C-alpha atoms as one frame of an Amber mdcrd trajectory, in Angstrom:
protein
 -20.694  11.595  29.120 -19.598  15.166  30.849 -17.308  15.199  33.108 -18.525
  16.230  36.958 -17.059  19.641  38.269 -15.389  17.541  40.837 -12.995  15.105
  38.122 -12.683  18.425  36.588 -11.228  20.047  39.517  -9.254  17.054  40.303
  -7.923  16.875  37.124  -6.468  20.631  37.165  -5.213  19.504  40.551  -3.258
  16.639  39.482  -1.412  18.644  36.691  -0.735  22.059  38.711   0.920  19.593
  41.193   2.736  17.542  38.325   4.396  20.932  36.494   5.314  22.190  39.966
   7.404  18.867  40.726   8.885  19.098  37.389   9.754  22.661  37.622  11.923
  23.416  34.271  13.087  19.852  34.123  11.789  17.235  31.366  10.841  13.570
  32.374  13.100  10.952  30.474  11.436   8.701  27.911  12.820   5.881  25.619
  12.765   5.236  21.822  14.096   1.768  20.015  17.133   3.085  19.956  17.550
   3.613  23.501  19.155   1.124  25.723  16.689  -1.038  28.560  13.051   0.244
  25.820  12.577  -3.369  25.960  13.091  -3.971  29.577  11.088  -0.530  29.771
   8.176  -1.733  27.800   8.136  -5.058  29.601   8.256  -3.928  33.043   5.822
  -0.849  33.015   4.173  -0.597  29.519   3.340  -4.707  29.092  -0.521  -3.787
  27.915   0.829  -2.512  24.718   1.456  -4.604  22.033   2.690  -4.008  18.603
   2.177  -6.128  15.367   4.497  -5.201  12.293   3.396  -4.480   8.852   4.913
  -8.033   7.372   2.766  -9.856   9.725  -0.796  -8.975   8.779  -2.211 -11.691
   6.451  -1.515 -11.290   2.966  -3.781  -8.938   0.901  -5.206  -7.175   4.192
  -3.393  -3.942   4.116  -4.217  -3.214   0.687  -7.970  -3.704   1.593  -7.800
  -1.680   4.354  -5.667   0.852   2.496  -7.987   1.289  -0.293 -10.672   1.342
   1.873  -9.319   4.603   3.927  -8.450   6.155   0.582 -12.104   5.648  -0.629
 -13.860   6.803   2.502 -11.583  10.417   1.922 -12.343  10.105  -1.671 -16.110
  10.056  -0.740 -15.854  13.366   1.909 -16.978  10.828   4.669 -14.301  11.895
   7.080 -15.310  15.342   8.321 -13.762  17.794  11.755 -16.481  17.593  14.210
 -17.732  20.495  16.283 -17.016  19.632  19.583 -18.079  21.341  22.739 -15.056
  21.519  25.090 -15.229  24.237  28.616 -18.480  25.677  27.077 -17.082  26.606
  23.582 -16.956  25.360  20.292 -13.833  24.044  19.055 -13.278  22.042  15.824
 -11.006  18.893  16.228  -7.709  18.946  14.427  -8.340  15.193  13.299 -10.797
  14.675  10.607 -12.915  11.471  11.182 -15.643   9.265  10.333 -17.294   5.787
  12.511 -17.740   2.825  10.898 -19.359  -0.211  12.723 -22.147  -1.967  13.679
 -25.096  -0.578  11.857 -27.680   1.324  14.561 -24.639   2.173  16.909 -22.813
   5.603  18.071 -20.155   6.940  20.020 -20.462   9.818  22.098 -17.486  12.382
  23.029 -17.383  16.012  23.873 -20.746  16.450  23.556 -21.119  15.149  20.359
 -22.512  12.448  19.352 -20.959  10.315  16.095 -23.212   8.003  14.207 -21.792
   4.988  12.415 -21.818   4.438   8.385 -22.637   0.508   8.606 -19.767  -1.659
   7.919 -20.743  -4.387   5.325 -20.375  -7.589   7.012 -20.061 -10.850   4.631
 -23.222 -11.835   3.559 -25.277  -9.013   4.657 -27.220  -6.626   1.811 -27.420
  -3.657   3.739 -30.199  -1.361   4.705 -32.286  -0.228   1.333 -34.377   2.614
   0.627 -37.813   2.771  -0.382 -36.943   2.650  -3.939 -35.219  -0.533  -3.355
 -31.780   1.147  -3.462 -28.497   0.386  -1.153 -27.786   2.873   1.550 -24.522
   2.976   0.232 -23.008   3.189  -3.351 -20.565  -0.332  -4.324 -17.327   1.564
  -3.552 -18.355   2.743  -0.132 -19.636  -0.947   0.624 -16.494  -2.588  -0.476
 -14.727   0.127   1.792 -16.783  -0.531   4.495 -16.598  -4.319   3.821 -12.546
  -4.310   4.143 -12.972  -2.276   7.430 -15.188  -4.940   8.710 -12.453  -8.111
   7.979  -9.899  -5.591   9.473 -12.186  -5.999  12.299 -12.456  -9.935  12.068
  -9.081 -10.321  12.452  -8.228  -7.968  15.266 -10.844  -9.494  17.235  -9.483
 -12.581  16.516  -5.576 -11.669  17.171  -5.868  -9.976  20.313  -7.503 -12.910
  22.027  -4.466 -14.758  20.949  -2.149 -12.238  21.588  -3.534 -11.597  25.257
  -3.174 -15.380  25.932  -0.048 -15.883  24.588   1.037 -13.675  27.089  -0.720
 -14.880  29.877   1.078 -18.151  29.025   4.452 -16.204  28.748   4.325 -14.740
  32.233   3.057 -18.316  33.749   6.645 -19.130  32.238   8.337 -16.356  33.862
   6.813 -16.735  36.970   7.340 -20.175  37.324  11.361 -20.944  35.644  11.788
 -17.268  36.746  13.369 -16.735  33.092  13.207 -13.989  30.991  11.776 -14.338
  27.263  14.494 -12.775  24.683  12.970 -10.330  22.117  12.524 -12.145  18.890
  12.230 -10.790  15.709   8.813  -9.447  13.861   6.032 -10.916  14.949   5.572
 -14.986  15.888   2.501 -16.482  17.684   3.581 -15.899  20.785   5.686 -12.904
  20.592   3.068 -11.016  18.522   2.087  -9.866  22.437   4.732  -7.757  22.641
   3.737  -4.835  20.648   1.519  -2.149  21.077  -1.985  -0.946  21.315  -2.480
   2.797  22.531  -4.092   5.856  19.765  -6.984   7.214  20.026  -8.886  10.427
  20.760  -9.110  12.519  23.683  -8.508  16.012  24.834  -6.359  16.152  27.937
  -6.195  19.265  30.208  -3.539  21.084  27.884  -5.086  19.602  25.010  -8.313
  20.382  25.704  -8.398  24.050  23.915  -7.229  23.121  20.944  -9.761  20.080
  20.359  -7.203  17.523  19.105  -8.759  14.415  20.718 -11.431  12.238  20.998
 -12.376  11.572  24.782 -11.403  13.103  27.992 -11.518  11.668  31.090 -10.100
   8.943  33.366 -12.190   5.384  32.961 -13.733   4.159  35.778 -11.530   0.869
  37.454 -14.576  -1.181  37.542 -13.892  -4.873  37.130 -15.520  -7.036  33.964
 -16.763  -9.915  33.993 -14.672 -13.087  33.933 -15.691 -14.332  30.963 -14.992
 -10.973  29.175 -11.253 -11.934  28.129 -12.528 -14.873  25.908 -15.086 -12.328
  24.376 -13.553  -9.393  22.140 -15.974  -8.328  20.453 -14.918  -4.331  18.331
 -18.621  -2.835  17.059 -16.958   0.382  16.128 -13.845   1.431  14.469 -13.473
   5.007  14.697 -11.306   6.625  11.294  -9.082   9.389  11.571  -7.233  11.664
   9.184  -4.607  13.815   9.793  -1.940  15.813   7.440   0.359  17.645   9.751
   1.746  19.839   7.049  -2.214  21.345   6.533  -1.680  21.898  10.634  -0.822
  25.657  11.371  -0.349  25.052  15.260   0.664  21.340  16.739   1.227  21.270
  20.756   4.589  20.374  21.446   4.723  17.709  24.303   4.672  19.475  27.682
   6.352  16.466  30.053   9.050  14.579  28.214   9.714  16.528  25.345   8.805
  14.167  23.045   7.756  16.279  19.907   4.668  18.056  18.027   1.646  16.141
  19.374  -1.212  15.485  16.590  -3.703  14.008  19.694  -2.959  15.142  23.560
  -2.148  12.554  26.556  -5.294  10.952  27.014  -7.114   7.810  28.396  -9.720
   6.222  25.729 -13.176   6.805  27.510 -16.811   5.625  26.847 -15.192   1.698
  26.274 -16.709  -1.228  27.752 -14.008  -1.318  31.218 -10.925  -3.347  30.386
 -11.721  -3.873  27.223  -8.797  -3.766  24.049  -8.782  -1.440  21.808  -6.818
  -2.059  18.146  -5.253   0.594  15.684  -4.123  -0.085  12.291  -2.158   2.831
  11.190  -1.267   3.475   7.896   1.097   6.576   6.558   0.372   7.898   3.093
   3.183   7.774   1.093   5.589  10.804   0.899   6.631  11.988  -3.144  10.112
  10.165  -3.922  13.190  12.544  -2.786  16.420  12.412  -4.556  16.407   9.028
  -5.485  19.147   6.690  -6.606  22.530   7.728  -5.605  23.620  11.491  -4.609
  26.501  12.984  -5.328  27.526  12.004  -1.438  26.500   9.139  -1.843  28.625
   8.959  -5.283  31.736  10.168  -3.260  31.482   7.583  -0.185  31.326   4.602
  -2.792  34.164   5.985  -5.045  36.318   6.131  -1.500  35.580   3.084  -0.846
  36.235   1.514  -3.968  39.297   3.199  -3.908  40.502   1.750  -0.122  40.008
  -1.607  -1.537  41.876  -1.179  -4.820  44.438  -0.256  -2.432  44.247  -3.563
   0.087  43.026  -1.434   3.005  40.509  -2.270   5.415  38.420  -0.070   7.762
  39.833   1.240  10.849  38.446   0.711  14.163  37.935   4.439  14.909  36.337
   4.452  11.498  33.364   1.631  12.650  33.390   3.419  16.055  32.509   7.056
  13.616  30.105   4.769  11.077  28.826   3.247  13.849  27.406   6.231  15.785
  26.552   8.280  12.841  23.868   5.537  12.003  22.199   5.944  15.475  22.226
   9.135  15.047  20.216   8.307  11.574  18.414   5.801  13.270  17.314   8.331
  16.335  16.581  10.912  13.330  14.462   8.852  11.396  12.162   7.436  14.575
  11.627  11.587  14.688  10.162  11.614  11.110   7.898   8.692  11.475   4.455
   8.858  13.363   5.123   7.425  16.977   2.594   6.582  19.972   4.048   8.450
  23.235   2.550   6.288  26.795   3.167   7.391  29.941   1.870   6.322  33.616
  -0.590   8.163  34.481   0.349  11.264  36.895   3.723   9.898  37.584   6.618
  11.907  36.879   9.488   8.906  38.235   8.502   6.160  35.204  10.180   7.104
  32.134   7.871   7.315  29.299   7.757   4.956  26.148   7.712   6.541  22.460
   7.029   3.431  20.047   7.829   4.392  16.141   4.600   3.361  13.467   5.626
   2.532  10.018   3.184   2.256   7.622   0.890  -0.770   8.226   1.959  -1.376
  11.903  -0.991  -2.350  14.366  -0.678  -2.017  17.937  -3.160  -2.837  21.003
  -3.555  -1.606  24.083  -4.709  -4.509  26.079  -5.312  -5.501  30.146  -6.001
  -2.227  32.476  -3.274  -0.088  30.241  -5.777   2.167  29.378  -6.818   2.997
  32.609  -3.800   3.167  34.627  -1.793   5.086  31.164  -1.952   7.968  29.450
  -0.974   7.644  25.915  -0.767  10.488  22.697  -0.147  10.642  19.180   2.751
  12.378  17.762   2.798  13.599  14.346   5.156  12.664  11.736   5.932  13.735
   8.592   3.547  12.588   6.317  -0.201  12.698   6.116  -1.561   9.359   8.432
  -4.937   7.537   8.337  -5.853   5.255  11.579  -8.562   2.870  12.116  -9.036
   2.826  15.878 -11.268  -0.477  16.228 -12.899  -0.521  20.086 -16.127  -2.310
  21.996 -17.435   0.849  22.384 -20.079   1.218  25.742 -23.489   1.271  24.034
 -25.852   0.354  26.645 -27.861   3.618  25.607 -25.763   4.523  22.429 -27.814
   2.025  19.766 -30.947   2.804  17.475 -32.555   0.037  19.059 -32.146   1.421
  22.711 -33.394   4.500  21.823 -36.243   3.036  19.902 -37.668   0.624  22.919
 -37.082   4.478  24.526 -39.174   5.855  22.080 -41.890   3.063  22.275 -42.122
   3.132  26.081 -42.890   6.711  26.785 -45.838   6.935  23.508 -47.343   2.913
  25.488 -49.052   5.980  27.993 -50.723   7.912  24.827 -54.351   6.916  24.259
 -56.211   7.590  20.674 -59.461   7.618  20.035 -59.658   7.715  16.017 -63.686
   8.084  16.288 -63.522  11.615  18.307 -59.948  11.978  16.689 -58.457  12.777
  20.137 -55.545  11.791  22.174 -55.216  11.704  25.980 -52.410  10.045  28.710
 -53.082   6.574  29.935 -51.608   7.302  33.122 -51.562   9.920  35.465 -49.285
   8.771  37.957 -45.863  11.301  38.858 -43.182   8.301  38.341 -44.769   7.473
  34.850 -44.972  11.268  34.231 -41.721  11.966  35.322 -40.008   8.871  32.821
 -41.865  10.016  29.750 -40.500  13.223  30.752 -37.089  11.826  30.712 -37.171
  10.236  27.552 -38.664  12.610  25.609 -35.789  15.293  26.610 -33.123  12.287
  25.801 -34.697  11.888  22.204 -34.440  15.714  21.823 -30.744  16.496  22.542
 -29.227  13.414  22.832 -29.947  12.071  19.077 -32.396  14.262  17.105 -30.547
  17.746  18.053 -27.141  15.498  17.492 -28.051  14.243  14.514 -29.388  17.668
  12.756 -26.609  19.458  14.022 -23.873  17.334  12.355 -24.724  13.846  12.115
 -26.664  14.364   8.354 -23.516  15.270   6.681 -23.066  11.677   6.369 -26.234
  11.107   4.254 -25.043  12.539   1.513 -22.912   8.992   0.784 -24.694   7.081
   3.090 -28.646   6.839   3.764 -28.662   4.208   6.757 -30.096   6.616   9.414
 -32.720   8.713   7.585 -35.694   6.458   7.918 -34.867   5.498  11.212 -34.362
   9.610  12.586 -37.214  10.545  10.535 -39.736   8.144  12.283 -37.824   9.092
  15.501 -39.102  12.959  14.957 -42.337  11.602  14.171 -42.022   9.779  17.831
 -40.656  13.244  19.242 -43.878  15.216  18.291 -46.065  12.977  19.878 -44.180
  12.830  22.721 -44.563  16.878  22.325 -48.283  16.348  22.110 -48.087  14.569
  25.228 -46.315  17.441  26.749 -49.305  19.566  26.220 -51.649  17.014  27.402
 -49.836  16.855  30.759 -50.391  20.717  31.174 -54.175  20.810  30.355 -54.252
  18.851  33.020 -52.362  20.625  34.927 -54.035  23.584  34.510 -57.783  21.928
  34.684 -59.336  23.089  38.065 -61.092  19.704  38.471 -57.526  17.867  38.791
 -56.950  16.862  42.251 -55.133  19.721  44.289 -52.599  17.086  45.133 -52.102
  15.586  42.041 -52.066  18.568  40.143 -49.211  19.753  42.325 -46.828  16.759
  41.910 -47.748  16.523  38.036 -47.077  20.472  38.206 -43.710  19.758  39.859
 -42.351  17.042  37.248 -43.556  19.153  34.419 -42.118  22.462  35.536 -38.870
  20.412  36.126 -38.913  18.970  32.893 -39.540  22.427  30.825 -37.114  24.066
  32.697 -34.491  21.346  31.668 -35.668  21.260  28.544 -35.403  25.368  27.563
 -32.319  25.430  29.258 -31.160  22.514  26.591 -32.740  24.246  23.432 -30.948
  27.708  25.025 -27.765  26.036  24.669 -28.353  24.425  21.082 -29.518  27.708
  20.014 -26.510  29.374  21.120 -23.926  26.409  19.245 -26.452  26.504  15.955
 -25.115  30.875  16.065 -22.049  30.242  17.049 -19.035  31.874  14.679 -17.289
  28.660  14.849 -20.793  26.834  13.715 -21.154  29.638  11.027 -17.713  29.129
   9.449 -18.112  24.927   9.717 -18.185  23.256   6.465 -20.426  20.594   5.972
C-alpha cells in the first residue's frame, strides 16, 4: 500500500524535529550487560519476547536450519527491485515467502508471491504431466518451515497468556516476578519478538527493509488473541561482509544497521509476528589454547604451587575485563535494536541473537515501536513468520475479481461474437477497476519479478497464465465499451457517462503502463539478475 503525501510529509516532520532536539547528542540505550535492561525491557519494551536456542523442541532447529540452507542452495532467495521515492533500488536483504499456497505480500511496490509451504498431509499443486510443483528437497524445506510455523503459532498464544496471568499477579500482590533463567512456561514471555523489513526515512534510499510506514491503531476483534494464525513467513538472507555500505545507527549509536528503524506494515492490526534467527557458522579461529592463553594458565599454576590465592584488586581487574568481553562480544553477535516510537527521553533496548534464538513481538509493540536489525559478524538467515493482511492479497480474491468483471461479457458462439451484458456506469466503472487491478497489481508484478521463482517452483504458472487469459478478455471488453461509445445511436446521455468512466479508466491505465515501462528500462532493472 503507498504511503499518502500527507504520512509522508508527516513523517519527514517527525524526524527533522527529532535530530533538532538531539542536536549532536546520542540517546542512551541498554544491552544485557547494562544495569536496570531488565527493568528497561519490562517497563517500556514488555511486547517483546525472547525464546533461547535450548528451548525449542528437540530436532526443530536442525529442520529449520537445513531448510534455510536448501532454499539458498536452490537460488530461491533473490534482492527484489523495489520502488522507493520514484526510483529503483535493490534491497540489501536477499529473500524469498513461504506460506500459504495462493497468498502474497505486498511492500514497496512490489508484490512477493509465496512458494507453498508443504503442510502434513498435503501433496501439493501438480502439473499437467502429473509432476510436483516442487522437487523433494524444496518440499521437505518447505515442510520444516511449515512445523516452524505450527509451533510459533502455538507458543505465542501461550506465551501472551502467560503473561497476561503474570501481570494479574503483579497487579494484584503488587510483586515483582524475578528473571529466571532460559526459558520456562511462564517466563518464556519475557523475550523478544521485533525483525522484520521496512525502510524508514533514513533507510529508505538505500532499500534495506521490507515495509515503511506507521500501522494504523485500529482495534481487533476480541476473539483475535485466542486466534494466531502466521500464513506467511517471509526468509531473509544477509552476509554483512558481501555489504560494501551498512548505515550506522543515526539515534543511539547502536552500530552498522543491516534493516532501518521500522514498524512491520501490511499485518492483520495487533497481530504477533515471530522470527527464528539463525547465524551461519563462522570458520574456527585459533582454536585450543593460545600462547596467552598458555601464559595465564602457567601463572596460575604457578600461584598455587606457591599457596597463594587471588587478590581482591585482582577479581576487581578479572572482573571488569570480562564485561568488557562480555560488552565486546554482544557487538559481534546479530542484535534487534527497539525504540519508542518518536521519543527521544526512553532509552532504547538492543537484545543480542545467538544462533537459534526466537523472539516475538507481541500486543500493540509494533505499532507504538520502532525496531531494526543490526548486523553482526557472520552471515544470518531469519524466518520472519506473520498473519499477513490478505483481504485482496490471495489467488482466490483475485480470481472471484477476475470472474466478476468477465459475469457482464456475453458470447454468442453461433455469430462468434461477444458483447457487454450491462450498460450501466457503476457496472462499467467496477469492471474498469478490476481489470486495471489484474494488470499492475499481479500480472505486471508477477512478469516483472515474481517468475524467477518458477524456475524451482511451478505453483503459480497455471493459475497467472489463465489469469492473462482473463486479462484479454477483460481487454476485449475494453474495446467493446468504446464501440459503444463511439456508436452515434448510443444515448447522448449514456454515451457521456460511459465516455467519462472509460476516459478515466485509460487515462489511469497509460499512466500505469508509462510507469512499468519506465522500471522494465531502468539501469537498475537492466543490471538485476534474475
Amino acid at each position: 500500500m503507498k504511503r499518502s503525501d500527507d504520512s509522508e510529509r508527516e513523517k519527514r516532520r517527525k524526524r527533522r524535529r527529532l535530530l533538532q532536539e538531539l542536536g549532536e547528542q546520542r540517546i542512551p540505550y541498554l544491552s544485557p550487560t547494562d544495569p536496570g535492561f531488565q527493568d528497561l525491557w519490562d517497563s517500556s519494551y514488555a511486547g517483546l519476547a525472547l525464546r533461547q536456542s535450548g528451548t525449542l523442541p528437540e530436532g526443530l532447529h536442525e529442520k529449520v536450519q537445513s531448510a534455510l540452507l536448501t532454499l539458498q542452495r536452490h537460488g530461491c532467495l533473490l534482492r527484489d527491485l523495489v520502488r522507493v521515492r520514484d526510483r529503483d533500488v535493490f534491497t540489501a536483504v536477499s529473500r524469498a515467502l513461504v506460506g500459504q499456497p495462493g497468498y502474497t505480500y505486498r511492500y514497496l511496490d512490489t508484490r512477493l508471491f509465496t512458494i507453498p509451504w508443504h503442510c502434513e498431509g498435503e501433496e501439493g499443486q501438480k502439473d499437467e504431466k502429473g509432476k510436483p510443483c516442487c522437487d523433494s528437497d524444496l518440499r521437505d524445506a518447505c515442510k520444516a518451515l511449515w512445523e516452524l510455523n505450527q509451533f510459533f503459532c502455538s507458543d505465542v498464544k501461550q506465551q501472551t497468556n502467560a503473561r497476561g496471568v503474570k501481570r494479574t499477579r503483579s497487579d494484584t500482590e503488587n510483586s515483582e516476578d524475578a528473571p529466571g533463567e532460559g526459558m520456562c512456561e511462564e517466563e518464556s514471555v519475557k523475550d523478544r519478538l521485533v525483525e522484520e523489513k521496512t525502510i524508514e526515512e533514513e533507510e529508505e534510499d538505500s532499500g534495506q527493509g521490507c515495509s515503511h510506514s506507521s500501522p494504523p491503531s485500529s482495534t481487533p476483534p476480541a476473539a483475535q488473541a485466542s486466534l494466531v494464525q502466521f500464513n506467511v513467513t517471509l526468509i531473509n538472507y544477509m552476509n554483512p561482509a558481501a555489504m560494501t555500505q551498512l548505515k550506522e545507527e543515526p539515534y543511539y549509536g547502536m552500530g552498522k544497521m543491516a534493516v532501518g528503524w521500522h514498524h512491520d506494515e501490511n499485518l492483520v492490526p495487533l497481530s504477533p509476528v515471530a522470527v527464528y534467527s539463525y547465524s551461519c557458522p563462522a570458520e574456527p579461529k585459533n582454536e585450543g589454547v593460545t600462547e596467552k592463553d598458555g601464559e595465564g594458565k602457567s601463572k596460575e599454576k604457578e600461584r598455587e604451587a606457591k599457596g597463594e590465592g587471588t587478590s581482591t584488586e585482582e577479581v576487581k581487574k578479572e572482573g571488569e575485563a570480562s564485561v568488557k568481553e562480555d560488552v565486546e562480544k554482544e557487538k559481534t553477535c546479530w542484535r534487534v535494536g527497539l525504540k519508542v516510537a518518536w521519543d527521544i527521553h526512553t532509552p532504547g533496548l538492543a537484545l543480542p541473537l545467538q544462533s537459534g534464538d526466537c523472539y516475538y513481538m507481541t500486543d500493540d509493540l509494533n505499532r507504538t515501536h520502532q525496531h531494526c536489525v543490526l548486523a553482526g559478524d557472520t552471515a544470518r538467515f531469519s524466518s520472519t513468520h506473520r498473519v499477513a493482511q490478505c483481504c485482496t492479497g490471495t489467488l482466490d480474491y483475485i480470481q472471484k475479481r477476475c470472474s466478476e468483471a468477465l459475469e457482464n461479457l456475453h458470447s454468442d458462439p453461433e455469430k462468434n461474437a461477444k458483447s457487454l451484458i450491462s450498460l450501466l456506469p457503476s457496472i462499467l466503472q467496477r469492471i474498469e477497476d478490476i481489470h486495471n487491478e489484474v494488470e499492475f497489481e499481479w500480472l505486471r508484478q508477477y512478469w516483472f519479478q515474481g517468475r524467477r521463482y518458477a524456475r524451482f517452483c511451478s505453483w503459480w504458472t497455471k493459475p497467472m497464465e489463465q489469469m492473462e487469459k482473463d486479462w484479454k478478455e477483460m481487454e476485449r471488453m475494453t474495446q467493446l465499451l468504446l464501440v459503444v461509445v463511439e456508436d452515434e445511436a448510443t444515448a447522448q446521455e449514456n454515451r457521456r457517462e460511459m465516455a467519462d468512466v472509460l476516459l478515466n479508466a485509460l487515462t489511469d491505465r497509460q499512466q500505469h503502463r508509462q510507469t512499468w515501462r519506465d522500471r522494465s528500462k531502468s539501469s537498475t532493472c537492466r543490471r538485476k539478475t534474475s
